[in-house]
Amino acid sequence: MPAFWADPTGSPLSRRIHPALTSFHDEICGTLARLFAYAGALALLGILGLYGWRQLPLADMFESDAAGGWIATSRFLPAFAVGLDQDKSRTYTILKHPDGGRKDVFRWPGPTETPTIELQIYRIGGEAEASSDAIGDLTERMPADGAGHLEAAGMIDSKFGRVALFHRAGSRDGFGACLGFVGRIDDPAVQMSGWSCHGDGLPARRAMIGCMLNRLTLLASADDPKLAELFARAEPERGSCAGSTQPNRAANWVSGVENPRLRGGL
């Protein structure tokens, strides 16, 4: 009785189809291999391009700061906000240092468009030395108005702790005079400083500085757990400022109180 099976490769039909199928299979495998290679090369180029874009100081996005290698950049989102800030003319500048430091700087302009108030939050990195002179840095930033070096002008309490105040030696406590401040926290390493030339006397400037620090808040974009913990610890110590509940009258919280009613200590 004849067998019912046979080797397919022995049939004339299979001898005609098999080479074609093999060629088609090889072509598909080769095409897929080339596509994967192209996709991998494009992905590598994209990663290298993104890395280079993040590292290079592009002329249209960065502006060199004259002191100490700091670079002004617009690539980062603001990390802080000041409550009751209804003045859209204020500026927010971010400075980065190659060794990890970051400075977030608020400035509020006066009637002549020159800054009359500044608040700087400095997250200290490897660029800072043990002998760093915060007072000297404030001396350079604070308007001089023909006066001399800075001298102590008392202390105020804020939700972050005690803050030292300074004014220019020999300056008069009248309209246009400035009052500076410096406060430092060790863990995390953060320094808050700035100045105010707003108001007609020392009490108004003291009040403005206290309320400004009291209303400083951390935004979600900061993405810094230690900083978030610091603000969470400070929030229960947050006091009130007379006039701060009237956001449409910014002058009230700036100059409407004699002394800030704030609490807390380092």
PDB file of C-alpha atoms in Angstrom:
ATOM      1  CA  MET A   1       0.000   0.000   0.000  1.00  0.00           C
ATOM      2  CA  PRO A   2       1.579   3.371  -0.935  1.00  0.00           C
ATOM      3  CA  ALA A   3       2.492   5.823   1.849  1.00  0.00           C
ATOM      4  CA  PHE A   4       0.282   8.878   2.386  1.00  0.00           C
ATOM      5  CA  TRP A   5       3.088  11.277   3.316  1.00  0.00           C
ATOM      6  CA  ALA A   6       6.040  12.587   1.487  1.00  0.00           C
ATOM      7  CA  ASP A   7       8.848  15.047   2.103  1.00  0.00           C
ATOM      8  CA  PRO A   8       7.475  18.490   1.134  1.00  0.00           C
ATOM      9  CA  THR A   9      10.878  19.547  -0.076  1.00  0.00           C
ATOM     10  CA  GLY A  10      10.730  16.782  -2.599  1.00  0.00           C
ATOM     11  CA  SER A  11       7.696  18.209  -4.339  1.00  0.00           C
ATOM     12  CA  PRO A  12       8.203  20.415  -7.390  1.00  0.00           C
ATOM     13  CA  LEU A  13       5.777  23.032  -5.942  1.00  0.00           C
ATOM     14  CA  SER A  14       7.710  23.345  -2.696  1.00  0.00           C
ATOM     15  CA  ARG A  15      10.961  23.638  -4.598  1.00  0.00           C
ATOM     16  CA  ARG A  16       9.470  26.651  -6.433  1.00  0.00           C
ATOM     17  CA  ILE A  17       7.925  28.412  -3.317  1.00  0.00           C
ATOM     18  CA  HIS A  18      10.468  27.811  -0.580  1.00  0.00           C
ATOM     19  CA  PRO A  19      13.237  30.027  -2.007  1.00  0.00           C
ATOM     20  CA  ALA A  20      10.756  32.864  -2.469  1.00  0.00           C
ATOM     21  CA  LEU A  21       9.513  32.520   1.103  1.00  0.00           C
ATOM     22  CA  THR A  22      13.066  32.426   2.406  1.00  0.00           C
ATOM     23  CA  SER A  23      13.986  35.541   0.463  1.00  0.00           C
ATOM     24  CA  PHE A  24      10.910  37.392   1.750  1.00  0.00           C
ATOM     25  CA  HIS A  25      11.645  36.353   5.332  1.00  0.00           C
ATOM     26  CA  ASP A  26      15.243  37.513   5.050  1.00  0.00           C
ATOM     27  CA  GLU A  27      14.148  40.835   3.576  1.00  0.00           C
ATOM     28  CA  ILE A  28      11.684  41.449   6.430  1.00  0.00           C
ATOM     29  CA  CYS A  29      14.312  40.610   9.060  1.00  0.00           C
ATOM     30  CA  GLY A  30      16.854  42.882   7.379  1.00  0.00           C
ATOM     31  CA  THR A  31      14.383  45.768   7.157  1.00  0.00           C
ATOM     32  CA  LEU A  32      13.405  45.438  10.826  1.00  0.00           C
ATOM     33  CA  ALA A  33      17.047  45.304  11.867  1.00  0.00           C
ATOM     34  CA  ARG A  34      17.773  48.487   9.918  1.00  0.00           C
ATOM     35  CA  LEU A  35      14.727  50.233  11.415  1.00  0.00           C
ATOM     36  CA  PHE A  36      15.827  49.340  14.956  1.00  0.00           C
ATOM     37  CA  ALA A  37      19.329  50.581  14.187  1.00  0.00           C
ATOM     38  CA  TYR A  38      18.002  53.878  12.801  1.00  0.00           C
ATOM     39  CA  ALA A  39      15.683  54.340  15.794  1.00  0.00           C
ATOM     40  CA  GLY A  40      18.517  53.653  18.224  1.00  0.00           C
ATOM     41  CA  ALA A  41      20.788  56.125  16.437  1.00  0.00           C
ATOM     42  CA  LEU A  42      18.081  58.808  16.475  1.00  0.00           C
ATOM     43  CA  ALA A  43      17.400  58.213  20.175  1.00  0.00           C
ATOM     44  CA  LEU A  44      21.114  58.505  20.972  1.00  0.00           C
ATOM     45  CA  LEU A  45      21.381  61.730  18.985  1.00  0.00           C
ATOM     46  CA  GLY A  46      18.326  63.089  20.790  1.00  0.00           C
ATOM     47  CA  ILE A  47      19.790  62.262  24.213  1.00  0.00           C
ATOM     48  CA  LEU A  48      23.126  63.848  23.309  1.00  0.00           C
ATOM     49  CA  GLY A  49      21.377  66.914  21.910  1.00  0.00           C
ATOM     50  CA  LEU A  50      19.238  67.338  25.036  1.00  0.00           C
ATOM     51  CA  TYR A  51      22.262  66.944  27.286  1.00  0.00           C
ATOM     52  CA  GLY A  52      24.200  69.505  25.283  1.00  0.00           C
ATOM     53  CA  TRP A  53      21.277  71.931  25.320  1.00  0.00           C
ATOM     54  CA  ARG A  54      21.103  71.706  29.100  1.00  0.00           C
ATOM     55  CA  GLN A  55      24.830  72.215  29.527  1.00  0.00           C
ATOM     56  CA  LEU A  56      25.633  74.974  27.080  1.00  0.00           C
ATOM     57  CA  PRO A  57      24.893  78.589  28.063  1.00  0.00           C
ATOM     58  CA  LEU A  58      22.723  79.493  25.101  1.00  0.00           C
ATOM     59  CA  ALA A  59      22.905  83.170  24.240  1.00  0.00           C
ATOM     60  CA  ASP A  60      19.158  83.620  23.989  1.00  0.00           C
ATOM     61  CA  MET A  61      18.396  81.991  27.352  1.00  0.00           C
ATOM     62  CA  PHE A  62      21.311  82.868  29.597  1.00  0.00           C
ATOM     63  CA  GLU A  63      22.943  86.059  30.711  1.00  0.00           C
ATOM     64  CA  SER A  64      26.254  86.045  32.544  1.00  0.00           C
ATOM     65  CA  ASP A  65      26.375  87.702  35.944  1.00  0.00           C
ATOM     66  CA  ALA A  66      29.515  89.708  36.550  1.00  0.00           C
ATOM     67  CA  ALA A  67      30.365  88.218  39.948  1.00  0.00           C
ATOM     68  CA  GLY A  68      31.690  84.780  40.777  1.00  0.00           C
ATOM     69  CA  GLY A  69      30.501  82.700  37.838  1.00  0.00           C
ATOM     70  CA  TRP A  70      26.777  83.138  38.488  1.00  0.00           C
ATOM     71  CA  ILE A  71      24.555  82.770  35.436  1.00  0.00           C
ATOM     72  CA  ALA A  72      21.051  84.162  35.008  1.00  0.00           C
ATOM     73  CA  THR A  73      18.809  81.551  33.419  1.00  0.00           C
ATOM     74  CA  SER A  74      15.190  81.260  32.332  1.00  0.00           C
ATOM     75  CA  ARG A  75      15.231  77.444  32.119  1.00  0.00           C
ATOM     76  CA  PHE A  76      14.061  76.950  35.708  1.00  0.00           C
ATOM     77  CA  LEU A  77      10.616  77.600  37.148  1.00  0.00           C
ATOM     78  CA  PRO A  78      10.185  80.030  40.057  1.00  0.00           C
ATOM     79  CA  ALA A  79      10.443  78.248  43.403  1.00  0.00           C
ATOM     80  CA  PHE A  80       8.980  80.944  45.686  1.00  0.00           C
ATOM     81  CA  ALA A  81       6.159  83.433  45.902  1.00  0.00           C
ATOM     82  CA  VAL A  82       5.421  86.376  48.164  1.00  0.00           C
ATOM     83  CA  GLY A  83       1.815  86.596  49.318  1.00  0.00           C
ATOM     84  CA  LEU A  84      -0.104  89.840  48.858  1.00  0.00           C
ATOM     85  CA  ASP A  85       2.097  90.613  45.865  1.00  0.00           C
ATOM     86  CA  GLN A  86      -0.378  92.402  43.616  1.00  0.00           C
ATOM     87  CA  ASP A  87       2.256  94.418  41.754  1.00  0.00           C
ATOM     88  CA  LYS A  88       2.814  92.783  38.373  1.00  0.00           C
ATOM     89  CA  SER A  89       5.808  95.036  37.732  1.00  0.00           C
ATOM     90  CA  ARG A  90       8.026  93.084  40.127  1.00  0.00           C
ATOM     91  CA  THR A  91      10.774  90.968  38.584  1.00  0.00           C
ATOM     92  CA  TYR A  92      11.895  87.434  39.416  1.00  0.00           C
ATOM     93  CA  THR A  93      15.438  86.418  38.476  1.00  0.00           C
ATOM     94  CA  ILE A  94      17.084  83.018  38.918  1.00  0.00           C
ATOM     95  CA  LEU A  95      20.873  82.763  39.161  1.00  0.00           C
ATOM     96  CA  LYS A  96      22.680  79.414  38.995  1.00  0.00           C
ATOM     97  CA  HIS A  97      26.272  78.547  39.847  1.00  0.00           C
ATOM     98  CA  PRO A  98      28.205  75.625  38.287  1.00  0.00           C
ATOM     99  CA  ASP A  99      28.958  74.336  41.802  1.00  0.00           C
ATOM    100  CA  GLY A 100      25.283  73.939  42.691  1.00  0.00           C
ATOM    101  CA  GLY A 101      24.180  77.209  44.282  1.00  0.00           C
ATOM    102  CA  ARG A 102      20.961  78.938  43.299  1.00  0.00           C
ATOM    103  CA  LYS A 103      19.662  82.441  43.997  1.00  0.00           C
ATOM    104  CA  ASP A 104      16.019  83.433  43.533  1.00  0.00           C
ATOM    105  CA  VAL A 105      15.770  87.230  43.475  1.00  0.00           C
ATOM    106  CA  PHE A 106      12.605  89.341  43.783  1.00  0.00           C
ATOM    107  CA  ARG A 107      12.816  93.055  42.973  1.00  0.00           C
ATOM    108  CA  TRP A 108      10.047  95.630  43.184  1.00  0.00           C
ATOM    109  CA  PRO A 109      10.529  98.886  41.256  1.00  0.00           C
ATOM    110  CA  GLY A 110       9.809 102.357  42.553  1.00  0.00           C
ATOM    111  CA  PRO A 111       8.334 105.377  40.797  1.00  0.00           C
ATOM    112  CA  THR A 112      11.527 105.815  38.742  1.00  0.00           C
ATOM    113  CA  GLU A 113      11.597 102.114  37.755  1.00  0.00           C
ATOM    114  CA  THR A 114      14.758 101.532  39.829  1.00  0.00           C
ATOM    115  CA  PRO A 115      14.379  98.758  42.451  1.00  0.00           C
ATOM    116  CA  THR A 116      13.267  99.940  45.885  1.00  0.00           C
ATOM    117  CA  ILE A 117      12.790  96.490  47.461  1.00  0.00           C
ATOM    118  CA  GLU A 118      14.789  93.294  47.032  1.00  0.00           C
ATOM    119  CA  LEU A 119      14.446  89.807  48.463  1.00  0.00           C
ATOM    120  CA  GLN A 120      17.040  87.138  47.676  1.00  0.00           C
ATOM    121  CA  ILE A 121      16.745  83.472  48.676  1.00  0.00           C
ATOM    122  CA  TYR A 122      20.163  81.848  48.317  1.00  0.00           C
ATOM    123  CA  ARG A 123      20.370  78.042  48.386  1.00  0.00           C
ATOM    124  CA  ILE A 124      24.034  77.596  49.188  1.00  0.00           C
ATOM    125  CA  GLY A 125      26.097  75.140  47.138  1.00  0.00           C
ATOM    126  CA  GLY A 126      29.740  74.144  46.855  1.00  0.00           C
ATOM    127  CA  GLU A 127      30.718  77.608  45.618  1.00  0.00           C
ATOM    128  CA  ALA A 128      30.377  79.152  49.102  1.00  0.00           C
ATOM    129  CA  GLU A 129      33.435  79.319  51.332  1.00  0.00           C
ATOM    130  CA  ALA A 130      33.450  79.148  55.113  1.00  0.00           C
ATOM    131  CA  SER A 131      34.573  82.773  55.198  1.00  0.00           C
ATOM    132  CA  SER A 132      31.806  84.000  52.880  1.00  0.00           C
ATOM    133  CA  ASP A 133      30.829  87.537  53.832  1.00  0.00           C
ATOM    134  CA  ALA A 134      27.058  87.904  53.604  1.00  0.00           C
ATOM    135  CA  ILE A 135      27.232  91.471  54.904  1.00  0.00           C
ATOM    136  CA  GLY A 136      29.793  92.411  52.245  1.00  0.00           C
ATOM    137  CA  ASP A 137      27.571  90.957  49.540  1.00  0.00           C
ATOM    138  CA  LEU A 138      24.595  92.923  50.873  1.00  0.00           C
ATOM    139  CA  THR A 139      26.738  96.070  50.943  1.00  0.00           C
ATOM    140  CA  GLU A 140      27.391  95.713  47.209  1.00  0.00           C
ATOM    141  CA  ARG A 141      23.733  95.063  46.354  1.00  0.00           C
ATOM    142  CA  MET A 142      22.084  97.663  48.563  1.00  0.00           C
ATOM    143  CA  PRO A 143      21.751 101.208  47.170  1.00  0.00           C
ATOM    144  CA  ALA A 144      24.506 103.404  48.592  1.00  0.00           C
ATOM    145  CA  ASP A 145      23.080 106.899  48.094  1.00  0.00           C
ATOM    146  CA  GLY A 146      26.449 108.364  48.988  1.00  0.00           C
ATOM    147  CA  ALA A 147      26.533 106.724  52.437  1.00  0.00           C
ATOM    148  CA  GLY A 148      29.248 104.451  53.785  1.00  0.00           C
ATOM    149  CA  HIS A 149      29.499 100.861  55.001  1.00  0.00           C
ATOM    150  CA  LEU A 150      26.700  98.929  56.685  1.00  0.00           C
ATOM    151  CA  GLU A 151      26.199  98.934  60.419  1.00  0.00           C
ATOM    152  CA  ALA A 152      23.817  96.988  62.641  1.00  0.00           C
ATOM    153  CA  ALA A 153      20.294  98.355  63.006  1.00  0.00           C
ATOM    154  CA  GLY A 154      18.694  95.809  65.340  1.00  0.00           C
ATOM    155  CA  MET A 155      16.851  92.526  64.843  1.00  0.00           C
ATOM    156  CA  ILE A 156      13.371  91.357  63.934  1.00  0.00           C
ATOM    157  CA  ASP A 157      11.694  87.975  64.381  1.00  0.00           C
ATOM    158  CA  SER A 158      10.273  86.072  61.443  1.00  0.00           C
ATOM    159  CA  LYS A 159       8.757  82.653  60.936  1.00  0.00           C
ATOM    160  CA  PHE A 160      12.249  81.500  59.874  1.00  0.00           C
ATOM    161  CA  GLY A 161      13.964  82.876  62.981  1.00  0.00           C
ATOM    162  CA  ARG A 162      15.751  86.067  63.931  1.00  0.00           C
ATOM    163  CA  VAL A 163      16.912  88.341  61.127  1.00  0.00           C
ATOM    164  CA  ALA A 164      19.633  90.964  61.486  1.00  0.00           C
ATOM    165  CA  LEU A 165      18.978  94.473  60.151  1.00  0.00           C
ATOM    166  CA  PHE A 166      21.544  96.890  58.698  1.00  0.00           C
ATOM    167  CA  HIS A 167      21.632 100.438  57.401  1.00  0.00           C
ATOM    168  CA  ARG A 168      24.269 102.653  55.838  1.00  0.00           C
ATOM    169  CA  ALA A 169      26.555 104.380  58.300  1.00  0.00           C
ATOM    170  CA  GLY A 170      25.780 108.085  58.338  1.00  0.00           C
ATOM    171  CA  SER A 171      22.529 107.745  56.409  1.00  0.00           C
ATOM    172  CA  ARG A 172      19.435 109.645  57.515  1.00  0.00           C
ATOM    173  CA  ASP A 173      16.277 107.809  58.452  1.00  0.00           C
ATOM    174  CA  GLY A 174      14.071 109.643  56.005  1.00  0.00           C
ATOM    175  CA  PHE A 175      12.398 109.139  52.660  1.00  0.00           C
ATOM    176  CA  GLY A 176      14.668 107.205  50.273  1.00  0.00           C
ATOM    177  CA  ALA A 177      16.914 105.703  52.958  1.00  0.00           C
ATOM    178  CA  CYS A 178      17.322 101.906  52.885  1.00  0.00           C
ATOM    179  CA  LEU A 179      17.239  99.134  55.475  1.00  0.00           C
ATOM    180  CA  GLY A 180      18.904  95.805  54.741  1.00  0.00           C
ATOM    181  CA  PHE A 181      18.544  92.379  56.333  1.00  0.00           C
ATOM    182  CA  VAL A 182      20.333  89.022  56.464  1.00  0.00           C
ATOM    183  CA  GLY A 183      19.128  85.736  57.931  1.00  0.00           C
ATOM    184  CA  ARG A 184      20.799  82.347  57.574  1.00  0.00           C
ATOM    185  CA  ILE A 185      19.593  78.800  58.207  1.00  0.00           C
ATOM    186  CA  ASP A 186      22.086  75.957  58.576  1.00  0.00           C
ATOM    187  CA  ASP A 187      19.952  72.944  57.613  1.00  0.00           C
ATOM    188  CA  PRO A 188      19.179  73.200  54.796  1.00  0.00           C
ATOM    189  CA  ALA A 189      21.832  75.770  53.959  1.00  0.00           C
ATOM    190  CA  VAL A 190      19.707  78.773  52.983  1.00  0.00           C
ATOM    191  CA  GLN A 191      20.386  82.481  53.274  1.00  0.00           C
ATOM    192  CA  MET A 192      17.685  85.129  52.968  1.00  0.00           C
ATOM    193  CA  SER A 193      18.729  88.710  52.456  1.00  0.00           C
ATOM    194  CA  GLY A 194      17.643  91.925  50.810  1.00  0.00           C
ATOM    195  CA  TRP A 195      16.716  95.508  51.480  1.00  0.00           C
ATOM    196  CA  SER A 196      13.901  98.018  51.403  1.00  0.00           C
ATOM    197  CA  CYS A 197      14.045 101.693  50.537  1.00  0.00           C
ATOM    198  CA  HIS A 198      10.259 101.960  50.603  1.00  0.00           C
ATOM    199  CA  GLY A 199       8.461 104.014  53.188  1.00  0.00           C
ATOM    200  CA  ASP A 200       9.141 107.206  55.097  1.00  0.00           C
ATOM    201  CA  GLY A 201      10.974 105.806  58.093  1.00  0.00           C
ATOM    202  CA  LEU A 202      12.595 102.898  59.888  1.00  0.00           C
ATOM    203  CA  PRO A 203       9.348 101.448  61.366  1.00  0.00           C
ATOM    204  CA  ALA A 204       7.750 101.160  57.922  1.00  0.00           C
ATOM    205  CA  ARG A 205      10.818  99.432  56.484  1.00  0.00           C
ATOM    206  CA  ARG A 206      11.083  97.063  59.433  1.00  0.00           C
ATOM    207  CA  ALA A 207       7.421  96.182  58.988  1.00  0.00           C
ATOM    208  CA  MET A 208       7.795  95.633  55.257  1.00  0.00           C
ATOM    209  CA  ILE A 209      10.775  93.283  55.724  1.00  0.00           C
ATOM    210  CA  GLY A 210       8.986  91.313  58.439  1.00  0.00           C
ATOM    211  CA  CYS A 211       5.801  90.937  56.428  1.00  0.00           C
ATOM    212  CA  MET A 212       7.702  90.032  53.257  1.00  0.00           C
ATOM    213  CA  LEU A 213       9.502  87.174  55.016  1.00  0.00           C
ATOM    214  CA  ASN A 214       6.308  86.141  56.769  1.00  0.00           C
ATOM    215  CA  ARG A 215       4.441  85.926  53.450  1.00  0.00           C
ATOM    216  CA  LEU A 216       7.194  84.073  51.606  1.00  0.00           C
ATOM    217  CA  THR A 217       5.920  80.673  50.440  1.00  0.00           C
ATOM    218  CA  LEU A 218       7.426  77.691  48.652  1.00  0.00           C
ATOM    219  CA  LEU A 219       5.994  76.570  45.312  1.00  0.00           C
ATOM    220  CA  ALA A 220       5.641  72.942  44.250  1.00  0.00           C
ATOM    221  CA  SER A 221       8.128  73.545  41.416  1.00  0.00           C
ATOM    222  CA  ALA A 222      10.942  73.880  43.978  1.00  0.00           C
ATOM    223  CA  ASP A 223      11.142  70.059  44.222  1.00  0.00           C
ATOM    224  CA  ASP A 224      13.418  70.201  47.287  1.00  0.00           C
ATOM    225  CA  PRO A 225      12.345  67.950  50.210  1.00  0.00           C
ATOM    226  CA  LYS A 226      14.589  69.644  52.785  1.00  0.00           C
ATOM    227  CA  LEU A 227      13.375  73.079  51.764  1.00  0.00           C
ATOM    228  CA  ALA A 228       9.777  71.866  51.914  1.00  0.00           C
ATOM    229  CA  GLU A 229      10.386  70.567  55.437  1.00  0.00           C
ATOM    230  CA  LEU A 230      11.856  73.934  56.445  1.00  0.00           C
ATOM    231  CA  PHE A 231       8.786  75.822  55.232  1.00  0.00           C
ATOM    232  CA  ALA A 232       6.472  73.290  56.868  1.00  0.00           C
ATOM    233  CA  ARG A 233       8.238  73.829  60.213  1.00  0.00           C
ATOM    234  CA  ALA A 234       8.134  77.599  59.804  1.00  0.00           C
ATOM    235  CA  GLU A 235       4.468  77.896  58.832  1.00  0.00           C
ATOM    236  CA  PRO A 236       3.059  77.423  62.372  1.00  0.00           C
ATOM    237  CA  GLU A 237       5.258  80.327  63.483  1.00  0.00           C
ATOM    238  CA  ARG A 238       3.794  82.596  60.863  1.00  0.00           C
ATOM    239  CA  GLY A 239       2.403  85.762  62.415  1.00  0.00           C
ATOM    240  CA  SER A 240       0.139  88.429  61.005  1.00  0.00           C
ATOM    241  CA  CYS A 241       0.776  91.844  59.542  1.00  0.00           C
ATOM    242  CA  ALA A 242      -1.623  94.723  59.996  1.00  0.00           C
ATOM    243  CA  GLY A 243      -3.182  95.571  56.653  1.00  0.00           C
ATOM    244  CA  SER A 244      -2.103  92.316  55.048  1.00  0.00           C
ATOM    245  CA  THR A 245      -5.701  91.221  54.658  1.00  0.00           C
ATOM    246  CA  GLN A 246      -6.304  94.001  52.120  1.00  0.00           C
ATOM    247  CA  PRO A 247      -4.589  92.749  48.956  1.00  0.00           C
ATOM    248  CA  ASN A 248      -5.891  95.610  46.820  1.00  0.00           C
ATOM    249  CA  ARG A 249      -4.028  98.143  48.915  1.00  0.00           C
ATOM    250  CA  ALA A 250      -0.440  96.933  48.777  1.00  0.00           C
ATOM    251  CA  ALA A 251       0.855 100.014  50.573  1.00  0.00           C
ATOM    252  CA  ASN A 252      -0.887  98.907  53.785  1.00  0.00           C
ATOM    253  CA  TRP A 253       1.219  95.800  54.293  1.00  0.00           C
ATOM    254  CA  VAL A 254       4.319  97.622  53.147  1.00  0.00           C
ATOM    255  CA  SER A 255       4.103 100.745  55.255  1.00  0.00           C
ATOM    256  CA  GLY A 256       0.934 100.659  57.310  1.00  0.00           C
ATOM    257  CA  VAL A 257       2.344  99.171  60.521  1.00  0.00           C
ATOM    258  CA  GLU A 258       4.899 100.388  62.985  1.00  0.00           C
ATOM    259  CA  ASN A 259       6.541  97.042  63.768  1.00  0.00           C
ATOM    260  CA  PRO A 260       5.890  93.536  62.424  1.00  0.00           C
ATOM    261  CA  ARG A 261       3.988  91.236  64.758  1.00  0.00           C
ATOM    262  CA  LEU A 262       5.910  88.063  63.988  1.00  0.00           C
ATOM    263  CA  ARG A 263       7.057  85.122  66.053  1.00  0.00           C
ATOM    264  CA  GLY A 264       9.711  82.441  65.982  1.00  0.00           C
ATOM    265  CA  GLY A 265      13.387  81.925  66.614  1.00  0.00           C
ATOM    266  CA  LEU A 266      16.307  79.929  65.391  1.00  0.00           C
TER     267      LEU A 266
END
